[in-house]
XYZ file of C-alpha atoms in Angstrom:
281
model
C -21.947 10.001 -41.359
C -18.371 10.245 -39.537
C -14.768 9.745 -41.016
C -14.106 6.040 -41.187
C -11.384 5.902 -39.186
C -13.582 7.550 -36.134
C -16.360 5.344 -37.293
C -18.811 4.464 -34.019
C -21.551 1.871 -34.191
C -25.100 2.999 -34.202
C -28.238 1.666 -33.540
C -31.460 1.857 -35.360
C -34.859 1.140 -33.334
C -36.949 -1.270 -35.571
C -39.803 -2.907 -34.949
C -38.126 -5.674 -33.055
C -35.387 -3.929 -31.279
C -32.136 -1.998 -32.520
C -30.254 -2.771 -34.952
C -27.006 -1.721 -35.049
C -24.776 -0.498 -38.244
C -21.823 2.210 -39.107
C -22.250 4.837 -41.500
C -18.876 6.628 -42.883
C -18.091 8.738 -46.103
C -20.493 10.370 -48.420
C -21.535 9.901 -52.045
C -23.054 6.826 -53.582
C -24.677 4.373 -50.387
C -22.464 1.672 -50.520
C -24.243 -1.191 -48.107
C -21.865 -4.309 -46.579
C -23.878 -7.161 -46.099
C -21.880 -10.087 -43.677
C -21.940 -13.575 -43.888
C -23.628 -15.872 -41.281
C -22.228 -15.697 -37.608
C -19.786 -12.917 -38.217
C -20.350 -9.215 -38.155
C -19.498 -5.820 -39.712
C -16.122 -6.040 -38.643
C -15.853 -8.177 -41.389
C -15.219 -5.495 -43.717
C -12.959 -3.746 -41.795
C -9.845 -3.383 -43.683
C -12.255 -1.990 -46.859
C -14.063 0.252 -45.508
C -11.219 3.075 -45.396
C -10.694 2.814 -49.500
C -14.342 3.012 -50.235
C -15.569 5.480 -47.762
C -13.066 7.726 -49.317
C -16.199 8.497 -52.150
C -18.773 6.641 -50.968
C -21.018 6.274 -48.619
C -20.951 2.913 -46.726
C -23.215 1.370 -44.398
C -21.769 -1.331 -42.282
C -25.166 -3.096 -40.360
C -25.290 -6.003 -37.842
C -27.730 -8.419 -39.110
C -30.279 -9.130 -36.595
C -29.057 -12.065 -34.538
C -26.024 -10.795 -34.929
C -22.900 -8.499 -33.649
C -24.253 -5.720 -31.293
C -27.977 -6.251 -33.556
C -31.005 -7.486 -31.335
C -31.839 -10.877 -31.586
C -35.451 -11.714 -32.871
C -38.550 -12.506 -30.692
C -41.135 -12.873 -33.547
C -40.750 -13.625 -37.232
C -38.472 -11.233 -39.623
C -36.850 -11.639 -42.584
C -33.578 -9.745 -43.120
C -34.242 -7.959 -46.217
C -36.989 -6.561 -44.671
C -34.507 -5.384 -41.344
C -32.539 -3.836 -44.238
C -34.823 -1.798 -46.309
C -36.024 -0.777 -43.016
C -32.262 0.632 -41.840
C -31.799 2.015 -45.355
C -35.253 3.802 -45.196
C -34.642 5.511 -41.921
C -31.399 6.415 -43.509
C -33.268 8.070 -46.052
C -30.946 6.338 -48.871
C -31.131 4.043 -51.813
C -31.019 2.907 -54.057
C -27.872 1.616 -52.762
C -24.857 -0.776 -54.005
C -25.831 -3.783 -52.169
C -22.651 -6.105 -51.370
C -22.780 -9.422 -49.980
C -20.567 -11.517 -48.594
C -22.400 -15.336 -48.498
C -25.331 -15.046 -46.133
C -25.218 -11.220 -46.944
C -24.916 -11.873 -50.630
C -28.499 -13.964 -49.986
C -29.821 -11.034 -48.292
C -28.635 -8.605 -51.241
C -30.239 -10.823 -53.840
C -33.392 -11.138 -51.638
C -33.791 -7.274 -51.535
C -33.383 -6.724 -55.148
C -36.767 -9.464 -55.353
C -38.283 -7.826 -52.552
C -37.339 -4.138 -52.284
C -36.010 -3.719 -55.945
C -36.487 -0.001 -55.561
C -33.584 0.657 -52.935
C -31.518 -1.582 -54.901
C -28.930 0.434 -57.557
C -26.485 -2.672 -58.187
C -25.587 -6.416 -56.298
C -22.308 -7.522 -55.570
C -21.994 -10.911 -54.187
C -19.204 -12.771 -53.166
C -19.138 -16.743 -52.339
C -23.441 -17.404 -52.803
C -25.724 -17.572 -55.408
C -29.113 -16.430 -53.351
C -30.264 -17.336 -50.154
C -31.497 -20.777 -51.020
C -28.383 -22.820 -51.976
C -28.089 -26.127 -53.283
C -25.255 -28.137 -51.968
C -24.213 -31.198 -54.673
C -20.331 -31.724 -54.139
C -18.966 -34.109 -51.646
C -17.070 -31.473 -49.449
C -20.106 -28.742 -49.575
C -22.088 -31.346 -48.257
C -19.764 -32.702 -46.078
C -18.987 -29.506 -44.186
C -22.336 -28.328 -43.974
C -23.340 -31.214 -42.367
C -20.885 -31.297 -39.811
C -20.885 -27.249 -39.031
C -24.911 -27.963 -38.079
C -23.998 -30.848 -36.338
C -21.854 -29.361 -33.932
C -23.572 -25.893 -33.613
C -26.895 -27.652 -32.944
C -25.083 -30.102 -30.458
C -23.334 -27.316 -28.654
C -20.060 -28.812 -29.301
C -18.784 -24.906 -29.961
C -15.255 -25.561 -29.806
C -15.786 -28.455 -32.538
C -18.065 -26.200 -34.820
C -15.318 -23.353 -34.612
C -12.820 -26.165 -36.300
C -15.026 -26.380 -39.149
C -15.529 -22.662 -39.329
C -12.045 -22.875 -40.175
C -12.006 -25.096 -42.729
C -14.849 -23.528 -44.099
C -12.447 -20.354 -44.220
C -9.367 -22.226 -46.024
C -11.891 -24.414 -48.183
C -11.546 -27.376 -49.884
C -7.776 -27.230 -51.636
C -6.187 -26.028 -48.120
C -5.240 -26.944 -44.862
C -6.606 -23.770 -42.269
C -2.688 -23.964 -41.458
C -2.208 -22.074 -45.062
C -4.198 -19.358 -44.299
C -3.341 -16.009 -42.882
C -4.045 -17.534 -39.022
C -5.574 -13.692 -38.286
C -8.012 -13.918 -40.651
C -9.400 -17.334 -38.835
C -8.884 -15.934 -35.726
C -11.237 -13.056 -36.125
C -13.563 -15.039 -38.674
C -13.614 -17.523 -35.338
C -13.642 -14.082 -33.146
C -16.713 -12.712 -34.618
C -18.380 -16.364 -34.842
C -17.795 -17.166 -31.386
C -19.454 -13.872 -29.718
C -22.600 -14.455 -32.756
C -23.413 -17.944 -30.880
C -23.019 -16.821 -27.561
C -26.054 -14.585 -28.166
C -28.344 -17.759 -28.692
C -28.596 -21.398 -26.950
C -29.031 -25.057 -28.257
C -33.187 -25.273 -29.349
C -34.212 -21.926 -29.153
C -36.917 -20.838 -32.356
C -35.740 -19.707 -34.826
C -37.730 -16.567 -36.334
C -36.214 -16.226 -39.715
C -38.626 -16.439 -42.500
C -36.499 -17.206 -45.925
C -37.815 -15.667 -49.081
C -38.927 -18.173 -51.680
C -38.130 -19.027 -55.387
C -35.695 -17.008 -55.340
C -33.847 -18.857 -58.466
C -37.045 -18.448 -59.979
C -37.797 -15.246 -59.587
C -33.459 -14.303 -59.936
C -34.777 -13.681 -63.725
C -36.762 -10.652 -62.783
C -33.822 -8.393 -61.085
C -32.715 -5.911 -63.489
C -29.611 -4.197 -60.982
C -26.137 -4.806 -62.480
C -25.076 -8.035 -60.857
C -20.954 -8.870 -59.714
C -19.717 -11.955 -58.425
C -16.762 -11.977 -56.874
C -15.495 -15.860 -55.769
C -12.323 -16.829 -53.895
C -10.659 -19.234 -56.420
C -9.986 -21.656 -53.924
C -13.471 -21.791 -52.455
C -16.187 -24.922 -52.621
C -17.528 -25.686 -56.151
C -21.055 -25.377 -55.345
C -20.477 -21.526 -53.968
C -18.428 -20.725 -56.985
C -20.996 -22.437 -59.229
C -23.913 -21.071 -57.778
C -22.327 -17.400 -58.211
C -21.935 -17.815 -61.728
C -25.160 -19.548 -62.394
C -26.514 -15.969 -60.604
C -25.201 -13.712 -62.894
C -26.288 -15.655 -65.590
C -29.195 -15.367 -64.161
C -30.341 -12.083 -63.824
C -32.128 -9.573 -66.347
C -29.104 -7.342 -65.773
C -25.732 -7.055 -67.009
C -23.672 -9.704 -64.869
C -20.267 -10.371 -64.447
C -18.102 -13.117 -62.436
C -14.333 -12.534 -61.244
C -11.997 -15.490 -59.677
C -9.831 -14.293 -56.812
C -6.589 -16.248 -57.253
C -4.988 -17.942 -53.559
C -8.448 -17.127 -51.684
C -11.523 -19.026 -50.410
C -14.925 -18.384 -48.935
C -13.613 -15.168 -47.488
C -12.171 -12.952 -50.324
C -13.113 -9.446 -48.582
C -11.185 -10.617 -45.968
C -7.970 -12.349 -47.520
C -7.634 -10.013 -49.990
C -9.206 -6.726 -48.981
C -7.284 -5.076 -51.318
C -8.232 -7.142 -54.514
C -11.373 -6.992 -53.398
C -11.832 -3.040 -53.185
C -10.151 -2.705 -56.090
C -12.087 -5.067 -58.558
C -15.297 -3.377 -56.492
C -14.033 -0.110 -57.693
C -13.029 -0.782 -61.128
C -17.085 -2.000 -61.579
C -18.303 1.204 -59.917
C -16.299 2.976 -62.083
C -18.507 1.380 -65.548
C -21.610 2.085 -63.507
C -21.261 5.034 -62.990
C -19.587 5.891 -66.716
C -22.795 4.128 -68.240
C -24.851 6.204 -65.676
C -23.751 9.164 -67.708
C -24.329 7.914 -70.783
C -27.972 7.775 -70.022
């Protein structure tokens, strides 16, 4: 563990390559979990606040950032409670950002004892089910473009993925999309058009969502696609735990990110109650 503003990326050897990941602060294992085709950079402008008394661990999903890319089948929880076992930590604060938020809810099924609490952000678990016209709409056309190789084309509807459906990507702090496009770009230049793809999802998840007893926070950009938003709250109604969804006002798909601030501090606020009803017991 360093000081998070001297924070270095490590590497953990699994079973399929390293991994890489930053580990800052001390206290209670905080774990950032980043969406699809972006990195731990992601969480860069939170990390300072909540090293400050916790511990937080930053990883690379596999495929991803400075992570290995797969050559036989994985699943990422499994990459994860394998980096938080060699870490010797847990159970941790899981907190996932859409495709991390997946991988969160996923490791409370499948690795429930690491998990202490789940924050997700933008994702109900990591089988979603797109209804409304503009979900479905922009998922179809961010495959279509990745899959064709048309890069420059997919990156446009990364960015409208990033302002969502109520704003142009013109309203949006342009840094945020540039680095959101910054982190995406350097993702798919680690794989090419047709190559397998080793992921092996985890199952009835919504199903099974009944069974996870962690403390469950949603935290959903306002502004963001009603299916994301919808499937978020329909999560922590889910759960056998206590759950809880907040709205970020003037933010989409990327709240952490937007709003960094309002972010950390609704993160903290929920920590706090934790940990208070931690001491109760």
């Amino acid at each position: 563990m360093t000081d998070a503003s001297q924070a270095l990326t490590r590497t953990f050897l699994s079973d399929d390559g390293p991994l890489a990941y930053q580990d800052v602060g001390s206290g209670t294992p905080l774990v950032l979990l980043h969406g699809g085709f972006t990195d731990h950079r992601m969480w860069r402008d939170l990390v300072p606040a909540l090293a400050a008394g916790h511990r937080v661990i930053a990883p690379d999903a596999r495929g991803h950032g400075a992570s290995a890319n797969a050559s036989r089948p994985f699943r990422l929880t499994d990459d994860l409670a394998a980096l938080l076992r060699h870490l010797d930590t847990g159970p941790a604060v899981l907190i996932g950002m859409s495709m991390g938020g997946g991988t969160a809810v996923d490791t409370a099924l499948e690795h429930p004892e690491l998990v202490r609490a789940l924050v997700v952000s933008g994702v109900g678990t990591s089988e979603p089910e797109h209804t409304d016209p503009w979900t479905k709409d922009s998922v179809a056309r961010y495959y279509g473009t990745l899959m064709s190789g048309d890069i420059e084309g997919w990156l446009d509807v990364v960015g409208e993925a990033v302002a969502g459906p109520h704003r142009a990507v013109d309203d949006v702090d342009p840094d945020v999309v540039r680095r959101v496009r910054e982190m995406s770009r350097a993702t798919a230049a680690k794989h090419t058009v047709g190559e397998t793809d080793w992921h092996v999802p985890v199952t009835d998840t919504w199903a099974r969502a009944t069974t996870i007893t962690a403390p469950t926070l949603a935290i959903n950009g306002a502004l963001d696609a009603p299916d994301l938003i919808a499937m978020a709250e329909r999560l922590v109604g889910t759960v056998a735990g206590e759950g809880r969804a907040i709205s970020v006002e003037g933010t989409a798909h990327y709240v952490n990110m937007e709003q960094p601030d309002t972010f950390n501090k609704h993160l903290l606020d929920w920590l706090d109650t934790l940990d208070a009803l931690d001491a109760l017991a």
